[in-house]
Short mmCIF file of C-alpha atoms and ligand atoms in Angstrom, two decimals:
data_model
loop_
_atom_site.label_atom_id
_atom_site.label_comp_id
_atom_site.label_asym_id
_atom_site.label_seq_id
_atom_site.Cartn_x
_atom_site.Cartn_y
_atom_site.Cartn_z
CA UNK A 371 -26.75 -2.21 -13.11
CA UNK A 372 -24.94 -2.60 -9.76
CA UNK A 373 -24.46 0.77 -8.07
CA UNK A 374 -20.67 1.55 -7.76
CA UNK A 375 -21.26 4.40 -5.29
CA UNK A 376 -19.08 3.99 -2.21
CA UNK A 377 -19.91 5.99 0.93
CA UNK A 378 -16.38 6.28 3.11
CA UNK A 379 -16.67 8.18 6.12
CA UNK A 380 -19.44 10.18 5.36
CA UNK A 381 -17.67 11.19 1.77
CA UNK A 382 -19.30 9.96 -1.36
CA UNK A 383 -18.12 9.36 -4.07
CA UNK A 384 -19.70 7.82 -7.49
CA UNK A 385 -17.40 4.62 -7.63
CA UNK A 386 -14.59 3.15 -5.28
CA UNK A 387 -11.23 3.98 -7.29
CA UNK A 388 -9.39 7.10 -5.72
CA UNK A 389 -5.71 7.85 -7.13
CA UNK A 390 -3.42 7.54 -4.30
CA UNK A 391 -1.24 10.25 -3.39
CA UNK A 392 1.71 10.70 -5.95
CA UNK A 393 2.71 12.25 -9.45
CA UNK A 394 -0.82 11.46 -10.76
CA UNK A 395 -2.61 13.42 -8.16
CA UNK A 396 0.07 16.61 -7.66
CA UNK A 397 -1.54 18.80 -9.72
CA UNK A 398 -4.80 20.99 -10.82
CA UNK A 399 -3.98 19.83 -14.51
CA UNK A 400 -3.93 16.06 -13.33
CA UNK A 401 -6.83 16.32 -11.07
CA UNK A 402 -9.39 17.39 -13.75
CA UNK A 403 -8.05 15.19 -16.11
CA UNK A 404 -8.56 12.08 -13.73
CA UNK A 405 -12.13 13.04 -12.86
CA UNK A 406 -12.72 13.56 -16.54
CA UNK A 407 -11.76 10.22 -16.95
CA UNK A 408 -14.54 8.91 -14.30
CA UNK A 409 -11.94 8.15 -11.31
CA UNK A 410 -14.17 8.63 -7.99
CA UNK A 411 -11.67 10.97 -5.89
CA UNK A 412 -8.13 11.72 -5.30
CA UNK A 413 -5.79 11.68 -2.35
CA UNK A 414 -3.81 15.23 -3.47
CA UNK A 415 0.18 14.51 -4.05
CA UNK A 416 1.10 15.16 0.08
CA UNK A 417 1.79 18.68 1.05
CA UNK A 418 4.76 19.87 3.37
CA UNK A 419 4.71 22.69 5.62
CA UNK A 420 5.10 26.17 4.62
CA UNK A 421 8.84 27.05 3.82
CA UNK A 422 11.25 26.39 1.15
CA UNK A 423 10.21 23.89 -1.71
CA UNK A 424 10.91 20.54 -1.61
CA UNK A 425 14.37 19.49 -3.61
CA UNK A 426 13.62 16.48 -5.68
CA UNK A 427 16.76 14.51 -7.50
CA UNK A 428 17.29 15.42 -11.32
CA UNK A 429 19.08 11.93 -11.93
CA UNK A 430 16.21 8.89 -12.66
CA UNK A 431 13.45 8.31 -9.44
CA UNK A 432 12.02 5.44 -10.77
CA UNK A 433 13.38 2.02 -11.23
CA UNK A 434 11.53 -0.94 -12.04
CA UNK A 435 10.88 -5.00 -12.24
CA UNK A 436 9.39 -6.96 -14.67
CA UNK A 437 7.43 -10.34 -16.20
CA UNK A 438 8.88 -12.16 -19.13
CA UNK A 439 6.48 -9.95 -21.58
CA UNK A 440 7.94 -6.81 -20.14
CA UNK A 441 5.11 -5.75 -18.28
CA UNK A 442 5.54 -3.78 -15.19
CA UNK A 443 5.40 -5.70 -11.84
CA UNK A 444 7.34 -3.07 -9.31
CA UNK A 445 8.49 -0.15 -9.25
CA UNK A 446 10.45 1.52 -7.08
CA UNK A 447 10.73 5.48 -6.59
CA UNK A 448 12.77 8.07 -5.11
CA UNK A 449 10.36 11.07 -5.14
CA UNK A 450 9.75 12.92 -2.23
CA UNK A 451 6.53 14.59 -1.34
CA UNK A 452 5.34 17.39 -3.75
CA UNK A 453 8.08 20.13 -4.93
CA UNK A 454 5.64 22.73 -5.93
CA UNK A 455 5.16 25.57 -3.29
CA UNK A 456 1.53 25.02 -0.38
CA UNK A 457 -0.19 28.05 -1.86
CA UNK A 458 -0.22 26.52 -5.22
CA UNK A 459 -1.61 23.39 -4.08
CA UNK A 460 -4.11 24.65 -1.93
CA UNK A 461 -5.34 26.92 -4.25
CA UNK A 462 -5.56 24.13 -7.04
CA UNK A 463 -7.03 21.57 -4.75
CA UNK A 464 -10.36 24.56 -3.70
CA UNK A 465 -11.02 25.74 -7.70
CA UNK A 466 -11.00 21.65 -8.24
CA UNK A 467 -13.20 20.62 -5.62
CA UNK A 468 -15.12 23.79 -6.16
CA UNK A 469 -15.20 21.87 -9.96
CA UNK A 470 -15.92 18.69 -9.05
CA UNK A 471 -18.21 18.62 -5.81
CA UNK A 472 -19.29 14.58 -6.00
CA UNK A 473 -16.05 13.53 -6.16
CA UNK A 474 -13.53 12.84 -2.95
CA UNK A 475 -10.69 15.06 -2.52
CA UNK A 476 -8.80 14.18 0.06
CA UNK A 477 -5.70 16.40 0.93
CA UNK A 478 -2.37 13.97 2.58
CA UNK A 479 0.24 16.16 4.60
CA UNK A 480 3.08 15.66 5.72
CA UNK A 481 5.01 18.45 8.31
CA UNK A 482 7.16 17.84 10.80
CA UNK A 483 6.20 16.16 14.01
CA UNK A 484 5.32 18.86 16.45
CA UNK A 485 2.02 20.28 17.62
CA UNK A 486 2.73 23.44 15.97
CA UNK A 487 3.49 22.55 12.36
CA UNK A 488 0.03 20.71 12.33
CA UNK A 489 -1.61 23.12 14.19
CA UNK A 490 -0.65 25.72 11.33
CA UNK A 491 -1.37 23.60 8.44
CA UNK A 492 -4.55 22.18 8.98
CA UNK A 493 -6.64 25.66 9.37
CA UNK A 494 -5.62 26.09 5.79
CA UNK A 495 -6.39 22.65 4.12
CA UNK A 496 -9.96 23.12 5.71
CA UNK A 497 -10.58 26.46 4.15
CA UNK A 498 -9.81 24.59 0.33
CA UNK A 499 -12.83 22.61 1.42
CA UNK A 500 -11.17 19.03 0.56
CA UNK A 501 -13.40 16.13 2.23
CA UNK A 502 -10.38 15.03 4.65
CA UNK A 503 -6.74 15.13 4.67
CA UNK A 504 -4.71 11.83 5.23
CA UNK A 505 -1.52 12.01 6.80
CA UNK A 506 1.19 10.43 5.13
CA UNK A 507 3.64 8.18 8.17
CA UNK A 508 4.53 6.33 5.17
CA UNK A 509 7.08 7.60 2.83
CA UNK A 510 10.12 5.48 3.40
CA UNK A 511 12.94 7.59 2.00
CA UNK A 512 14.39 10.98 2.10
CA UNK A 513 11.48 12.87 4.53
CA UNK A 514 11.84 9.77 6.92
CA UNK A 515 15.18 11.15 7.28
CA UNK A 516 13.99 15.00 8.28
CA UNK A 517 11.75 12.72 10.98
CA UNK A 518 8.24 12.57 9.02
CA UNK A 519 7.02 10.21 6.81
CA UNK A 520 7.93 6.36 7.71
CA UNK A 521 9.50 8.00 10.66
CA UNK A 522 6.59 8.54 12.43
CA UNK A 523 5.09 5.51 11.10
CA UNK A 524 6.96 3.20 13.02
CA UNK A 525 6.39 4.36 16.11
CA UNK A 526 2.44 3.62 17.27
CA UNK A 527 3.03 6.63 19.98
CA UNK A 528 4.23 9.59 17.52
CA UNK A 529 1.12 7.89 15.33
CA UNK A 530 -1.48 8.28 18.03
CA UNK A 531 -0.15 11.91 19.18
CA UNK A 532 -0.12 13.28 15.95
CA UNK A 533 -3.97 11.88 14.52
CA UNK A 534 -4.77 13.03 18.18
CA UNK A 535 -3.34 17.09 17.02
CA UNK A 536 -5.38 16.29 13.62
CA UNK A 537 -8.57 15.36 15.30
CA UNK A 538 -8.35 18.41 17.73
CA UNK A 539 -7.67 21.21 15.04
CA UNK A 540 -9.67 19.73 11.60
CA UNK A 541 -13.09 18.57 11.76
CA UNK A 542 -13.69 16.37 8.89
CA UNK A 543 -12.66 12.93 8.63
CA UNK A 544 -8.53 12.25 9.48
CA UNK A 545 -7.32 8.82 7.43
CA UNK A 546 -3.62 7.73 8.52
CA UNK A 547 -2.11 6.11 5.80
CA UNK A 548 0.70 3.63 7.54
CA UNK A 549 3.65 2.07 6.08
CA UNK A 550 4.36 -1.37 5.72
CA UNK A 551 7.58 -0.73 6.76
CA UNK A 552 7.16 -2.15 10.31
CA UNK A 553 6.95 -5.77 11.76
CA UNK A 554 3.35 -5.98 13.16
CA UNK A 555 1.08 -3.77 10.88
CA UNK A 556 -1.94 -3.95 13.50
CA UNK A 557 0.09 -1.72 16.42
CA UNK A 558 0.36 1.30 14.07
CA UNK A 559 -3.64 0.41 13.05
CA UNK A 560 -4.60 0.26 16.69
CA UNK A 561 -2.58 3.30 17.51
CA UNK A 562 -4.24 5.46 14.72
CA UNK A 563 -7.71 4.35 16.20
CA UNK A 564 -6.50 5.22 19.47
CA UNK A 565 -5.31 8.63 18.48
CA UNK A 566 -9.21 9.13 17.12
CA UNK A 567 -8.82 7.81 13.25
CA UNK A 568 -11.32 7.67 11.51
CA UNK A 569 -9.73 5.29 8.68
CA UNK A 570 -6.84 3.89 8.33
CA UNK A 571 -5.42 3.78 4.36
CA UNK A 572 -2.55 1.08 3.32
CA UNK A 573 -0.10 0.41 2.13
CA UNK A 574 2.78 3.32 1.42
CA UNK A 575 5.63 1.54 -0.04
CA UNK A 576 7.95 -0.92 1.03
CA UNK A 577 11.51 0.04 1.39
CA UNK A 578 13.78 -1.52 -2.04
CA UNK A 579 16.45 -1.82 -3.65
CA UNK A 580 15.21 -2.92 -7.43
CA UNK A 581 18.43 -3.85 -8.88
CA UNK A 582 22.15 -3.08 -9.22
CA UNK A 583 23.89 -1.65 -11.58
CA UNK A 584 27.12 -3.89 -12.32
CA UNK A 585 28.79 -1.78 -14.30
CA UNK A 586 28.93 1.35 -11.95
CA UNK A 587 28.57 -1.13 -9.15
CA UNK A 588 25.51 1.05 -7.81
CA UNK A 589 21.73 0.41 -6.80
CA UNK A 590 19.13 2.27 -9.38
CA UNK A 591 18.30 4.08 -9.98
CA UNK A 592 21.55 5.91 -9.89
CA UNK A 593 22.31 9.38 -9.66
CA UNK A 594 26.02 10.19 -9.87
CA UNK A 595 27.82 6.78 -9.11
CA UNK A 596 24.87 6.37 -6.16
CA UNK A 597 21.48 4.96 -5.03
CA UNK A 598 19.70 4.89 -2.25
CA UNK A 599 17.04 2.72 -0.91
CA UNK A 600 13.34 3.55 -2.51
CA UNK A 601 9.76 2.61 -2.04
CA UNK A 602 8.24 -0.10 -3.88
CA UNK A 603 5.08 -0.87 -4.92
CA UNK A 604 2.81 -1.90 -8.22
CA UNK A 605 1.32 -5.42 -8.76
CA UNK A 606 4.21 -6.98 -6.74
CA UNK A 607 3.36 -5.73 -3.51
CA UNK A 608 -0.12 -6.53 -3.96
CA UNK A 609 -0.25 -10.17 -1.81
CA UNK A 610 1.98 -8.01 1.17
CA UNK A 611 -1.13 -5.17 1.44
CA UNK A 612 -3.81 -7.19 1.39
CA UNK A 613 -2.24 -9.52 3.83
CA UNK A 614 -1.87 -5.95 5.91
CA UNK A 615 -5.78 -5.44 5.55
CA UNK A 616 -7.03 -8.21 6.66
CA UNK A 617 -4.96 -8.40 9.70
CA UNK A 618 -6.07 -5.22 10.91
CA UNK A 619 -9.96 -6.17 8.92
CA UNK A 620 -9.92 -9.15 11.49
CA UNK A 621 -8.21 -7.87 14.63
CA UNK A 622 -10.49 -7.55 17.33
CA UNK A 623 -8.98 -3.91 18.53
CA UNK A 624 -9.40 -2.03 14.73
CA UNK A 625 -12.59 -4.37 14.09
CA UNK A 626 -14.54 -2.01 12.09
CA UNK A 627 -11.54 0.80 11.98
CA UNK A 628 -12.93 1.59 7.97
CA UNK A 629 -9.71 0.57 5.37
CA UNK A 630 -8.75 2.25 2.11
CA UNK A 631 -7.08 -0.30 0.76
CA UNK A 632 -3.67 0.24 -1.97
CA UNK A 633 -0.74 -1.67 -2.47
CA UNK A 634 -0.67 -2.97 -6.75
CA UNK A 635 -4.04 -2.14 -7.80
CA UNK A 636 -4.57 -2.94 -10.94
CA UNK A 637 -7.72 -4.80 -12.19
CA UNK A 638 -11.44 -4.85 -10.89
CA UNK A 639 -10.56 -8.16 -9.94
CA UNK A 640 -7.76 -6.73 -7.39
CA UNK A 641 -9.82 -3.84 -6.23
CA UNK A 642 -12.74 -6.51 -5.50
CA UNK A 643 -10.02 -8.86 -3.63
CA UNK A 644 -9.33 -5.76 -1.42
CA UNK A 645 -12.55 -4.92 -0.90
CA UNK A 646 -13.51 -8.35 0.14
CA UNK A 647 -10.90 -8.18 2.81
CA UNK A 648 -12.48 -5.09 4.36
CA UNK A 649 -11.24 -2.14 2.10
CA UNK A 650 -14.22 0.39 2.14
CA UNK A 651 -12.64 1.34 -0.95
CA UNK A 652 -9.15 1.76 -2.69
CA UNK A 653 -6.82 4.02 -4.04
CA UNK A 654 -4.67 3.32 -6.82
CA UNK A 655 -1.29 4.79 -7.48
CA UNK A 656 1.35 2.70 -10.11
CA UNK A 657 -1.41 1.01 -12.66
CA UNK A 658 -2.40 4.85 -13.49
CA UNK A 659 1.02 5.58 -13.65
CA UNK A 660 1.69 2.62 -16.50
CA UNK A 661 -1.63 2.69 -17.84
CA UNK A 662 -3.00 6.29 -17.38
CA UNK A 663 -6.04 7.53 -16.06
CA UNK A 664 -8.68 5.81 -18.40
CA UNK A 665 -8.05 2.17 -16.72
CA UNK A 666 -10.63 3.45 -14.45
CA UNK A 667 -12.85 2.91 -17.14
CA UNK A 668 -12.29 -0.84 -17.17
CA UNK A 669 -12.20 -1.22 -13.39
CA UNK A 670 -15.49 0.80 -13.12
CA UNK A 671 -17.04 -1.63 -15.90
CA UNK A 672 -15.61 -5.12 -14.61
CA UNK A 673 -16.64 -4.18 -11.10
CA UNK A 674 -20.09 -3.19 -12.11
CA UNK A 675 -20.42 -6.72 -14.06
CA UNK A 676 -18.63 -8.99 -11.97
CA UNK A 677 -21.65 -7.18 -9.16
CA UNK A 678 -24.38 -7.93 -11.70
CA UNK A 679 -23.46 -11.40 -12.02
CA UNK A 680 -23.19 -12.16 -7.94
CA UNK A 681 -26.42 -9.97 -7.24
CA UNK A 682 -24.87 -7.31 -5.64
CA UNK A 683 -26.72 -3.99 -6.17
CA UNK A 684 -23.89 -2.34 -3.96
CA UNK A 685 -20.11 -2.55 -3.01
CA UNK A 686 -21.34 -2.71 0.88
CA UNK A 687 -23.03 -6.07 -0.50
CA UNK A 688 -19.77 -7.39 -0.39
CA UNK A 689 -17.09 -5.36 1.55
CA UNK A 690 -15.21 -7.35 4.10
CA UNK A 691 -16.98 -10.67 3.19
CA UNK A 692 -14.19 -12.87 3.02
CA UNK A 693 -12.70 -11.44 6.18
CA UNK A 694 -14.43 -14.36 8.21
CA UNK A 695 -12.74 -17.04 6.22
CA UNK A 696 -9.46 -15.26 6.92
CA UNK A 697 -8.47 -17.62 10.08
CA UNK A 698 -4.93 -18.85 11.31
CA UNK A 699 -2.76 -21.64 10.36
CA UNK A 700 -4.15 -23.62 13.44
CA UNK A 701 -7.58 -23.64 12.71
CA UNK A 702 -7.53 -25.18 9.12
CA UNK A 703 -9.04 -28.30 8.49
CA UNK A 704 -6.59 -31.01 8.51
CA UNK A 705 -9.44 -33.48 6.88
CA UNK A 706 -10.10 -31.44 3.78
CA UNK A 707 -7.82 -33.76 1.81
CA UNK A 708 -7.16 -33.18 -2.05
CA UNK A 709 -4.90 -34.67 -5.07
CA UNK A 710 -3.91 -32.98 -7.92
CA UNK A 711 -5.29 -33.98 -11.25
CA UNK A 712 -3.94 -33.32 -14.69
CA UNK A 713 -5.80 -32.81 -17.92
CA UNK A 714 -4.82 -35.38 -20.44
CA UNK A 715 -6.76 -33.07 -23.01
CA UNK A 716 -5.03 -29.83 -22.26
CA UNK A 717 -1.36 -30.98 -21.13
CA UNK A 718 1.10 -30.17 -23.75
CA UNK A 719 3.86 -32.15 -22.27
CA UNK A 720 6.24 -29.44 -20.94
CA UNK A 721 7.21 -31.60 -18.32
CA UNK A 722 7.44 -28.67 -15.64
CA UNK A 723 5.13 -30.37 -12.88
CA UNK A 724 7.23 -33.50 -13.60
CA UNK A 725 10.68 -31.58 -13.03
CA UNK A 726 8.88 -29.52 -9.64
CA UNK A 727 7.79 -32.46 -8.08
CA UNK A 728 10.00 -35.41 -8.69
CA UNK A 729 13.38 -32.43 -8.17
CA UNK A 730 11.76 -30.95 -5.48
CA UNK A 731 8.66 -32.05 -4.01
CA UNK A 732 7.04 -35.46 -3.23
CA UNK A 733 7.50 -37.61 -6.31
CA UNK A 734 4.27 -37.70 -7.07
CA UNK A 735 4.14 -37.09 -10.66
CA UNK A 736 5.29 -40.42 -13.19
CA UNK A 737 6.34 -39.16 -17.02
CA UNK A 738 6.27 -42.00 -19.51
CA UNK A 739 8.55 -42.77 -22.26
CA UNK A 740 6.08 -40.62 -24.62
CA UNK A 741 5.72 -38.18 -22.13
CA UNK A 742 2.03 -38.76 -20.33
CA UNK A 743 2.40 -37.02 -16.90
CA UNK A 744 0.55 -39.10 -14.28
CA UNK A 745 -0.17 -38.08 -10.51
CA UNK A 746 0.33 -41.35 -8.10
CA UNK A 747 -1.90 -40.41 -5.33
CA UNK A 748 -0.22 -42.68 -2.93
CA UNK A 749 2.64 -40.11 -2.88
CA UNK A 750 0.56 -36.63 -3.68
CA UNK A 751 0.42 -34.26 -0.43
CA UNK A 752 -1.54 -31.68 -2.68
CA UNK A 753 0.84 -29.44 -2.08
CA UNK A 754 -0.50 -27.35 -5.58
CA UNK A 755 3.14 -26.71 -6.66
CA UNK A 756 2.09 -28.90 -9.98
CA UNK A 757 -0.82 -26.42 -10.20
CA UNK A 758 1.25 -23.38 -9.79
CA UNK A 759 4.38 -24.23 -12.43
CA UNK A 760 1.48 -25.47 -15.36
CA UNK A 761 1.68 -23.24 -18.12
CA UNK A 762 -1.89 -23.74 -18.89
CA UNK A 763 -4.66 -22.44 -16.95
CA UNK A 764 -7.12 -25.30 -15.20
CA UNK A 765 -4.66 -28.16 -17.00
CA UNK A 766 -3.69 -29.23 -13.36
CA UNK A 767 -6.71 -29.14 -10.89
CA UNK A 768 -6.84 -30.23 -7.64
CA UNK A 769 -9.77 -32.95 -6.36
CA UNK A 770 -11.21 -33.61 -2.83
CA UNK A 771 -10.99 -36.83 -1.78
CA UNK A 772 -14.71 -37.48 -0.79
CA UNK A 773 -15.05 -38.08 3.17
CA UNK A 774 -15.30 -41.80 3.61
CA UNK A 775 -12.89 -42.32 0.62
CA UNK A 776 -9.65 -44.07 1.55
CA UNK A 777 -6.64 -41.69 1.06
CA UNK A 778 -4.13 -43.55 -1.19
CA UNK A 779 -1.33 -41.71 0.89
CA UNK A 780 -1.77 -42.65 4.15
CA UNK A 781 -4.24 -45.42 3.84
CA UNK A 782 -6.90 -43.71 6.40
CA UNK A 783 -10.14 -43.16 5.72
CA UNK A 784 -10.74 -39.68 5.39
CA UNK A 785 -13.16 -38.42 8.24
CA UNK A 786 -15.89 -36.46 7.42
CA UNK A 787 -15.66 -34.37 10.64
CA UNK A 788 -13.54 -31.04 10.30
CA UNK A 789 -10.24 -31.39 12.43
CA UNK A 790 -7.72 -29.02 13.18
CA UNK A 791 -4.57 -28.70 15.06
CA UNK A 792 -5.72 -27.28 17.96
CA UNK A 793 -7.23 -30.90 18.50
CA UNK A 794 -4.92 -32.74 16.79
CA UNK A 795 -3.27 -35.53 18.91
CA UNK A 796 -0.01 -35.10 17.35
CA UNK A 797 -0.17 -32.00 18.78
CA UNK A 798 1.10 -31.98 22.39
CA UNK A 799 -0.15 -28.52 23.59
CA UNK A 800 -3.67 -30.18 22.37
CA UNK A 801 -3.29 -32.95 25.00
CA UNK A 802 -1.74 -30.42 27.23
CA UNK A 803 -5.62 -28.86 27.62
CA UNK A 804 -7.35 -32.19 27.69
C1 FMN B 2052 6.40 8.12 -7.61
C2 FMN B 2052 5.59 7.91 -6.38
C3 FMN B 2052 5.39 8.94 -5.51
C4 FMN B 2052 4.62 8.76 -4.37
N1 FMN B 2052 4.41 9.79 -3.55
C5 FMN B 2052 3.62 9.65 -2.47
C6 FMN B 2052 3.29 10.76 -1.65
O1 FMN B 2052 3.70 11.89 -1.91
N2 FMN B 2052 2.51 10.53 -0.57
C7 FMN B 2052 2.03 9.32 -0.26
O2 FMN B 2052 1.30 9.16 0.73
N3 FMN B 2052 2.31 8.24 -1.03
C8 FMN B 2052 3.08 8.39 -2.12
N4 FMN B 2052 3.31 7.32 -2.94
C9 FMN B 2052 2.77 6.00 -2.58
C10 FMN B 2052 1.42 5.73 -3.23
O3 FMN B 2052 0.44 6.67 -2.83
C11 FMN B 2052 0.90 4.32 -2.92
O4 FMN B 2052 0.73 4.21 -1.52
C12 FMN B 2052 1.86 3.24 -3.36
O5 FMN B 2052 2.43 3.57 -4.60
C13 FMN B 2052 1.17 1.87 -3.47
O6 FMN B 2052 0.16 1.87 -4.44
P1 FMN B 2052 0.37 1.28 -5.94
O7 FMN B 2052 0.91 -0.10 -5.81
O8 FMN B 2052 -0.98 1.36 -6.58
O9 FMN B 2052 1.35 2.17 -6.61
C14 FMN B 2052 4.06 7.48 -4.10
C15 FMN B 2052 4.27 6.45 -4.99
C16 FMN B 2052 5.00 6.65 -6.14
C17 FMN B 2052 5.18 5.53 -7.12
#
């Protein structure tokens, strides 16, 4: 059986999946029951500075987005960080970790951006004897406002001054968890490394509005006649985080910066795809939230199988091995040429390739008068729309064109030599460096 132990800065922990920091993880009561149910650590729900408790709205926080079979794709909150008073939490977080020794406990914190505030908190966070604190620059709504959270975030210097505070005053391991709210994701990465990170965690949620209310004329979730913007995350956001952690995976300033990766988190499939990308592990926030704690059960298992059947014995077997085939546009090759093939056997003539291509695409797709759906490769650019509007999984495929074959489109022969744009000679700035 492959060995799901992950070792992330020096923490261990008996299998990748952490809960992220949020409702799952704000309490002792929570905690237990997640480890209980086999998840491998917890990022506590993030603490504030000492003071007067957090005000939460009473109206609805959540609002949400879904598939045709109702299932929950986003969801979009209005929580801030947690309500109940730092004693509490602190106290909860030492008699768990006291508990529960081989699993992570990471504590996230929030206060407000001055050497002082951190310089308080931190003392105390160490003395609960949590594995590492993660500082939360990623909330998007109501503390961004007070100058924390996504505030801080989006600014690579408040990022790198602050970890540098953390770094001086707590001695364990200091993971900045960014938000995606920001336009290059790699200048708050390289800033956190800068500042001394020792990981990097992503992604907090991305600022949303789910829907509207017609009625009231009012985003939700509404409290009073009023929304507000809210953080978004679940399955949807999934293709946006991973995109995030391979850019900083495969930029050459964070190269080797370790990743915990979250953004829609789901599946051992997902958790694997992040992983692949250079996640060291992940942390999973919404699926628990939908699901509760004992999907870890199934992630644990299909990770542990999927291993088995690749031959890896461990998850640093395979963590960050697709990061080398993550490349730019530029330097695809332009003589890997395919054409999209449809099952005769497993078509069941919805016509919804035929409508996508011949409305939209390359009219490359013929329906007869009994409705056989035929690709003309003389027209088909393999653009995989065909593949992506099938109902039916593997009825549409697409086919290489073998080098040395003739391509029915554009009548070449197709080379057997990889090509890319940087050579290209339609491309001027290519004949530019010749
Ligand atoms: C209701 C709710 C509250 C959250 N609160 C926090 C928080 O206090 N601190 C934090 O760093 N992230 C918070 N998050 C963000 C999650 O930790 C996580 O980054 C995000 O939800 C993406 O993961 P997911 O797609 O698995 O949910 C919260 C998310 C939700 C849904």
């Amino acid at each position: 059986m492959a060995d799901l132990t992950t070792n992330f800065l020096g923490i261990s922990s008996p299998n990748p999946f952490w809960l992220a920091s949020a409702p799952p993880t704000d309490k002792e009561y929570n905690v237990r029951r997640a480890f209980e149910a086999g998840w491998g650590g917890v990022v506590w729900k993030t603490l504030g500075a000492e003071g007067p408790p957090v005000v939460n709205v009473n109206g609805p926080r959540y609002g949400a987005i879904y598939g045709a079979d109702r299932r929950l794709l986003g969801l979009n909150n209005i929580e801030l960080i947690t309500d109940r008073p730092l004693e509490t939490n602190l106290e909860e977080m030492a008699r768990v970790k006291a508990d529960y020794p081989d699993r992570a406990l990471i504590a996230s914190i929030m206060v407000p951006c001055d050497e002082a505030s951190w310089k308080a908190i931190l003392p105390r966070v160490a003395e609960t004897g949590a594995d590492g604190i993660e500082l939360n620059f990623g909330c998007p709504h109501g503390m961004a406002e007070r100058g924390m959270g996504s505030a801080v975030g989006q600014v690579p210097e408040y990022i790198e001054m602050v970890t540098r505070w953390c770094k001086q005053y707590y001695d364990k391991p200091v993971i900045v968890k960014l938000t995606p709210n920001i336009t290059d994701i790699r200048m708050p990465a390289e800033a956190a490394k800068n500042g001394g990170a020792d990981a990097v965690s992503l992604i907090n949620t991305i600022n949303s509005i789910t829907s509207v209310d017609l009625d009231m004329m009012a985003p939700q979730p509404t409290i009073d006649g009023k929304g507000t913007h809210g953080g978004y995350c679940g399955p949807a956001v999934k293709p946006i985080a991973m995109n995030m952690v391979a850019e900083i995976a495969r930029n050459p300033a964070t190269h080797g910066l370790p990743i915990s990766g979250i953004g829609g988190i789901t599946t051992w499939r997902d958790a694997a795809e992040f992983m692949a990308l250079g996640a060291g592990n992940v942390q999973v926030c919404t699926a628990a939230m939908t699901y509760g704690f004992k999907i870890v059960e199934e992630m644990k298992r299909g990770l542990s199988q999927w291993m088995d059947d690749k031959g890896y014995t461990k998850t640093s077997d395979f963590i960050g091995m697709a990061v080398p085939n993550v490349t730019d546009w530029q330097y695809l090759n332009l003589n890997y040429i395919t054409k999209a093939r449809i099952s005769q056997d497993d078509c069941i003539k919805c016509g919804r390739c035929f409508a996508a291509c011949e409305d939209t695409s390359h009219q490359a797709i013929t329906m007869s008068e009994d409705r056989v759906f035929e690709v003309q490769d003389d027209e088909c650019v393999a653009c995989n729309l065909c593949v992506d509007v099938c109902p039916v999984d593997n009825c549409i495929t697409m086919e290489r064109v073998a080098p040395g074959e003739v391509d029915q489109r554009t009548g070449q022969v197709v080379p057997a030599e990889y090509g890319n744009w940087t050579t290209h000679p339609n491309n001027p700035m290519a004949k530019a460096a010749e």
